[in-house]
Amino acid sequence: MNKDNPALTMKNRVWLSACADMFPLSVAVIPWGVLCGSLGVQMGLTPLQAQAMSLFVFAGAAQLSGVTMMGAGMPGSTLFGTTFVISARHLLYSVNFRQYIRQLPFRWRVALGFLLTDEMYALCAAQIEKTGQFDKHYALFSGAFFYLCWNLATLLGVLGGTQFENIEELGLEFAIAATFLALVIPTIKDIPVLVCVLVSFAAMTIFTLAGFGNSLIAAALTGMMAGFVCESVMPTRTKKDGEKSK
């Protein structure tokens, strides 16, 4: 009687775990993917071009802004500049992941780099915190599952095309905010992070209402500065409290 291959059994478990963990986040972005596909067709892209954006660009927020600017006839410099700003956070993800993947073969680094999203990063970071190590198969399977779901959602929007009239007015972009809330809230485990989140939210609201052009960047920098100051001050206060209690 042949015994199961332990390595294969372990990979199956990792695959199931990665897909199960990614499933709720994949469901949450279905409206977002439908919006990208349908809006692309409405803005003048062919169905193939609209689907190709999800197949090769694979960047939700950047895709939405890109499609909107293309439809409005914005110049290429504005399109690329905005895309860079929106996607700049992936540079931070990459810097953090570099310590785990730099020893991997080139094909692994390319695959994981392409599949890197907010969702994949959040799940892998949680998995590292839980197990103490980076699992390349978990990262690959979770990223690939999300990629598949994103493209299926985009395909639904492409097939619907002009059938979804004024789809941008349905509020489907709220899926973006809901997804990021689902990713951020579990990471709030101490006061500096909470301060960073709250200050970023308040700053973004104020800058947006004031009509500030680079509100996203300004709010992010403001939040990070507030979190850094809080983290710098807290150890001093803790130390003083400890000295007083003696």
Coordinates of C-alpha atoms in Angstrom, one line a residue:
M1 CA 0.0 0.0 0.0
N2 CA 1.5 3.3 -1.1
K3 CA 1.7 6.1 1.4
D4 CA 0.9 9.7 0.5
N5 CA 3.8 11.9 -0.3
P6 CA 4.3 14.1 2.8
A7 CA 5.6 17.1 0.7
L8 CA 2.6 16.9 -1.7
T9 CA 0.2 16.6 1.3
M10 CA 1.8 19.7 2.9
K11 CA 1.5 21.7 -0.3
N12 CA -2.2 20.7 -0.6
R13 CA -2.8 22.0 2.9
V14 CA -1.0 25.2 2.2
W15 CA -3.0 25.7 -1.0
L16 CA -6.3 25.1 0.8
S17 CA -5.3 27.4 3.7
A18 CA -4.1 30.2 1.3
C19 CA -7.3 30.1 -0.8
A20 CA -9.5 29.9 2.3
D21 CA -7.8 32.9 3.8
M22 CA -8.0 34.9 0.6
F23 CA -11.6 34.0 -0.2
P24 CA -13.3 36.7 1.9
L25 CA -11.0 39.4 0.5
S26 CA -11.6 38.2 -3.1
V27 CA -15.4 38.3 -2.6
A28 CA -15.1 41.9 -1.2
V29 CA -13.4 43.2 -4.4
I30 CA -15.9 41.6 -6.9
P31 CA -17.8 44.9 -7.2
W32 CA -14.5 46.7 -7.7
G33 CA -13.5 44.3 -10.5
V34 CA -16.9 44.5 -12.2
L35 CA -16.6 48.3 -12.1
C36 CA -13.1 48.2 -13.7
G37 CA -14.3 45.9 -16.5
S38 CA -17.5 47.7 -17.3
L39 CA -16.1 51.2 -16.9
G40 CA -13.3 50.3 -19.3
V41 CA -15.7 49.3 -22.0
Q42 CA -17.8 52.4 -21.4
M43 CA -14.7 54.7 -21.7
G44 CA -13.9 53.4 -25.2
L45 CA -11.7 50.4 -24.6
T46 CA -12.4 47.2 -26.5
P47 CA -13.5 44.2 -24.4
L48 CA -10.0 42.6 -25.0
Q49 CA -8.2 45.8 -23.9
A50 CA -10.4 46.2 -20.8
Q51 CA -9.7 42.6 -19.8
A52 CA -6.0 42.9 -20.6
M53 CA -5.7 45.7 -18.0
S54 CA -6.6 43.2 -15.3
L55 CA -4.5 40.4 -16.9
F56 CA -1.3 42.5 -17.2
V57 CA -1.6 45.6 -15.1
F58 CA -3.4 43.9 -12.2
A59 CA -3.7 47.0 -10.0
G60 CA -7.3 47.9 -8.9
A61 CA -7.1 51.5 -7.8
A62 CA -4.5 52.3 -10.5
Q63 CA -6.8 50.7 -13.1
L64 CA -9.8 52.7 -12.1
S65 CA -8.0 56.0 -12.1
G66 CA -6.2 55.1 -15.4
V67 CA -9.4 54.1 -17.2
T68 CA -11.1 57.3 -16.0
M69 CA -8.2 59.5 -17.1
M70 CA -8.0 57.7 -20.5
G71 CA -11.7 58.4 -21.0
A72 CA -11.2 62.0 -20.2
G73 CA -8.3 62.3 -22.6
M74 CA -5.7 63.1 -20.0
P75 CA -2.0 63.2 -21.2
G76 CA 0.2 60.2 -20.7
S77 CA 2.4 62.0 -18.3
T78 CA -0.5 62.6 -15.9
L79 CA -1.6 59.0 -16.3
F80 CA 1.8 57.6 -15.4
G81 CA 2.4 60.1 -12.7
T82 CA -0.9 59.3 -11.0
T83 CA -0.4 55.6 -11.3
F84 CA 3.1 55.9 -9.7
V85 CA 1.7 57.8 -6.7
I86 CA -1.2 55.3 -6.2
S87 CA 1.1 52.3 -6.5
A88 CA 4.0 53.7 -4.5
R89 CA 3.0 51.7 -1.4
H90 CA 4.1 48.6 -3.2
L91 CA 7.6 49.8 -2.9
L92 CA 7.3 49.5 0.8
Y93 CA 5.8 46.0 0.5
S94 CA 8.7 45.0 -1.7
V95 CA 11.3 46.3 0.7
N96 CA 9.8 44.4 3.5
F97 CA 9.5 41.2 1.5
R98 CA 13.0 41.4 0.1
Q99 CA 14.5 39.8 3.2
Y100 CA 12.4 36.7 2.6
I101 CA 12.5 36.3 -1.2
R102 CA 16.0 37.5 -2.2
Q103 CA 17.4 34.0 -1.9
L104 CA 14.6 32.5 -4.1
P105 CA 15.2 31.7 -7.8
F106 CA 14.5 34.4 -10.3
R107 CA 11.2 32.8 -11.5
W108 CA 9.9 32.9 -7.9
R109 CA 10.8 36.5 -7.4
V110 CA 9.1 37.6 -10.6
A111 CA 6.0 35.6 -9.9
L112 CA 5.6 36.9 -6.3
G113 CA 6.4 40.4 -7.4
F114 CA 3.7 40.4 -10.1
L115 CA 1.1 38.9 -7.7
L116 CA 2.0 41.3 -4.8
T117 CA -1.1 43.2 -3.8
D118 CA -2.4 44.8 -0.5
E119 CA -4.4 41.6 0.1
M120 CA -1.5 39.2 -0.4
Y121 CA 0.9 41.3 1.6
A122 CA -1.6 41.5 4.5
L123 CA -2.1 37.7 4.6
C124 CA 1.6 36.9 4.3
A125 CA 2.5 39.4 7.0
A126 CA -0.1 37.8 9.3
Q127 CA 1.2 34.3 8.4
I128 CA 4.8 35.4 9.2
E129 CA 3.7 36.8 12.5
K130 CA 1.8 33.5 13.3
T131 CA 4.4 31.0 12.2
G132 CA 7.6 33.0 12.4
Q133 CA 8.6 32.3 8.8
F134 CA 7.8 33.2 5.2
D135 CA 6.1 30.4 3.2
K136 CA 6.6 31.0 -0.6
H137 CA 3.9 28.6 -1.5
Y138 CA 1.4 30.3 0.7
A139 CA 2.3 33.6 -0.9
L140 CA 2.1 32.2 -4.4
F141 CA -1.3 30.4 -3.9
S142 CA -3.0 33.3 -2.1
G143 CA -1.8 35.7 -4.7
A144 CA -2.8 33.5 -7.6
F145 CA -6.2 32.9 -6.2
F146 CA -6.8 36.6 -5.8
Y147 CA -5.5 37.2 -9.4
L148 CA -8.0 34.6 -10.7
C149 CA -11.0 36.1 -8.8
W150 CA -10.1 39.6 -9.9
N151 CA -10.0 38.7 -13.5
L152 CA -13.2 36.8 -13.3
A153 CA -14.9 39.8 -11.7
T154 CA -13.4 42.0 -14.5
L155 CA -14.7 39.6 -17.1
L156 CA -18.2 39.9 -15.7
G157 CA -18.0 43.7 -16.0
V158 CA -16.6 43.4 -19.5
L159 CA -19.4 41.1 -20.6
G160 CA -21.9 43.4 -19.1
G161 CA -20.2 46.3 -20.8
T162 CA -22.7 49.0 -21.7
Q163 CA -25.5 47.0 -20.1
F164 CA -24.5 48.6 -16.7
E165 CA -25.3 52.2 -17.5
N166 CA -23.8 54.8 -15.3
I167 CA -22.1 52.1 -13.3
E168 CA -19.8 54.7 -11.7
E169 CA -22.8 56.2 -10.0
L170 CA -23.8 53.0 -8.2
G171 CA -21.2 53.4 -5.5
L172 CA -19.3 50.2 -6.3
E173 CA -16.1 51.9 -5.6
F174 CA -17.0 51.6 -1.9
A175 CA -15.6 48.1 -2.2
I176 CA -12.1 49.8 -2.3
A177 CA -12.7 51.5 1.0
A178 CA -14.2 48.4 2.5
T179 CA -11.3 46.2 1.4
F180 CA -8.7 48.5 2.9
L181 CA -10.7 48.8 6.1
A182 CA -10.7 45.0 6.3
L183 CA -6.9 45.0 5.8
V184 CA -6.0 47.8 8.1
I185 CA -8.2 47.1 11.2
P186 CA -6.5 43.8 12.1
T187 CA -3.1 45.5 12.1
I188 CA -4.1 48.0 14.8
K189 CA -2.5 46.3 17.8
D190 CA -0.9 49.2 19.6
I191 CA -1.4 52.9 20.2
P192 CA 1.1 54.3 17.6
V193 CA -0.6 52.4 14.8
L194 CA -4.0 53.6 16.0
V195 CA -2.8 57.2 16.1
C196 CA -1.4 56.8 12.6
V197 CA -4.7 55.5 11.2
L198 CA -6.9 58.1 12.9
V199 CA -4.6 61.0 12.0
S200 CA -4.4 59.8 8.4
F201 CA -8.2 59.5 8.2
A202 CA -8.8 63.0 9.7
A203 CA -6.1 64.5 7.5
M204 CA -7.5 62.9 4.3
T205 CA -11.0 64.2 5.1
I206 CA -9.8 67.7 5.8
F207 CA -7.5 67.9 2.7
T208 CA -10.2 66.4 0.4
L209 CA -12.8 68.9 1.7
A210 CA -10.3 71.7 1.2
G211 CA -9.7 70.6 -2.4
F212 CA -6.0 69.9 -1.9
G213 CA -4.6 68.2 -5.0
N214 CA -2.2 65.8 -3.3
S215 CA -4.4 64.9 -0.4
L216 CA -3.6 61.2 -0.4
I217 CA 0.2 61.8 -0.2
A218 CA -0.2 64.6 2.4
A219 CA -2.5 62.5 4.6
A220 CA -0.2 59.5 4.5
L221 CA 2.8 61.5 5.4
T222 CA 0.9 63.3 8.2
G223 CA -0.3 59.9 9.6
M224 CA 3.1 58.4 9.5
M225 CA 4.7 61.4 11.2
A226 CA 2.0 61.3 14.0
G227 CA 2.6 57.5 14.5
F228 CA 6.4 58.0 14.6
V229 CA 6.1 60.8 17.2
C230 CA 3.7 58.7 19.3
E231 CA 6.0 55.7 19.2
S232 CA 9.0 57.9 20.1
V233 CA 7.2 59.5 23.1
M234 CA 5.5 56.4 24.5
P235 CA 8.7 54.6 25.7
T236 CA 9.8 57.7 27.5
R237 CA 6.4 57.9 29.3
T238 CA 6.5 54.2 30.1
K239 CA 10.0 54.6 31.6
K240 CA 9.0 57.6 33.7
D241 CA 5.9 55.8 35.0
G242 CA 8.0 52.8 35.9
E243 CA 10.4 55.0 37.8
K244 CA 7.6 56.7 39.7
S245 CA 6.1 53.4 40.7
K246 CA 9.3 52.4 42.5

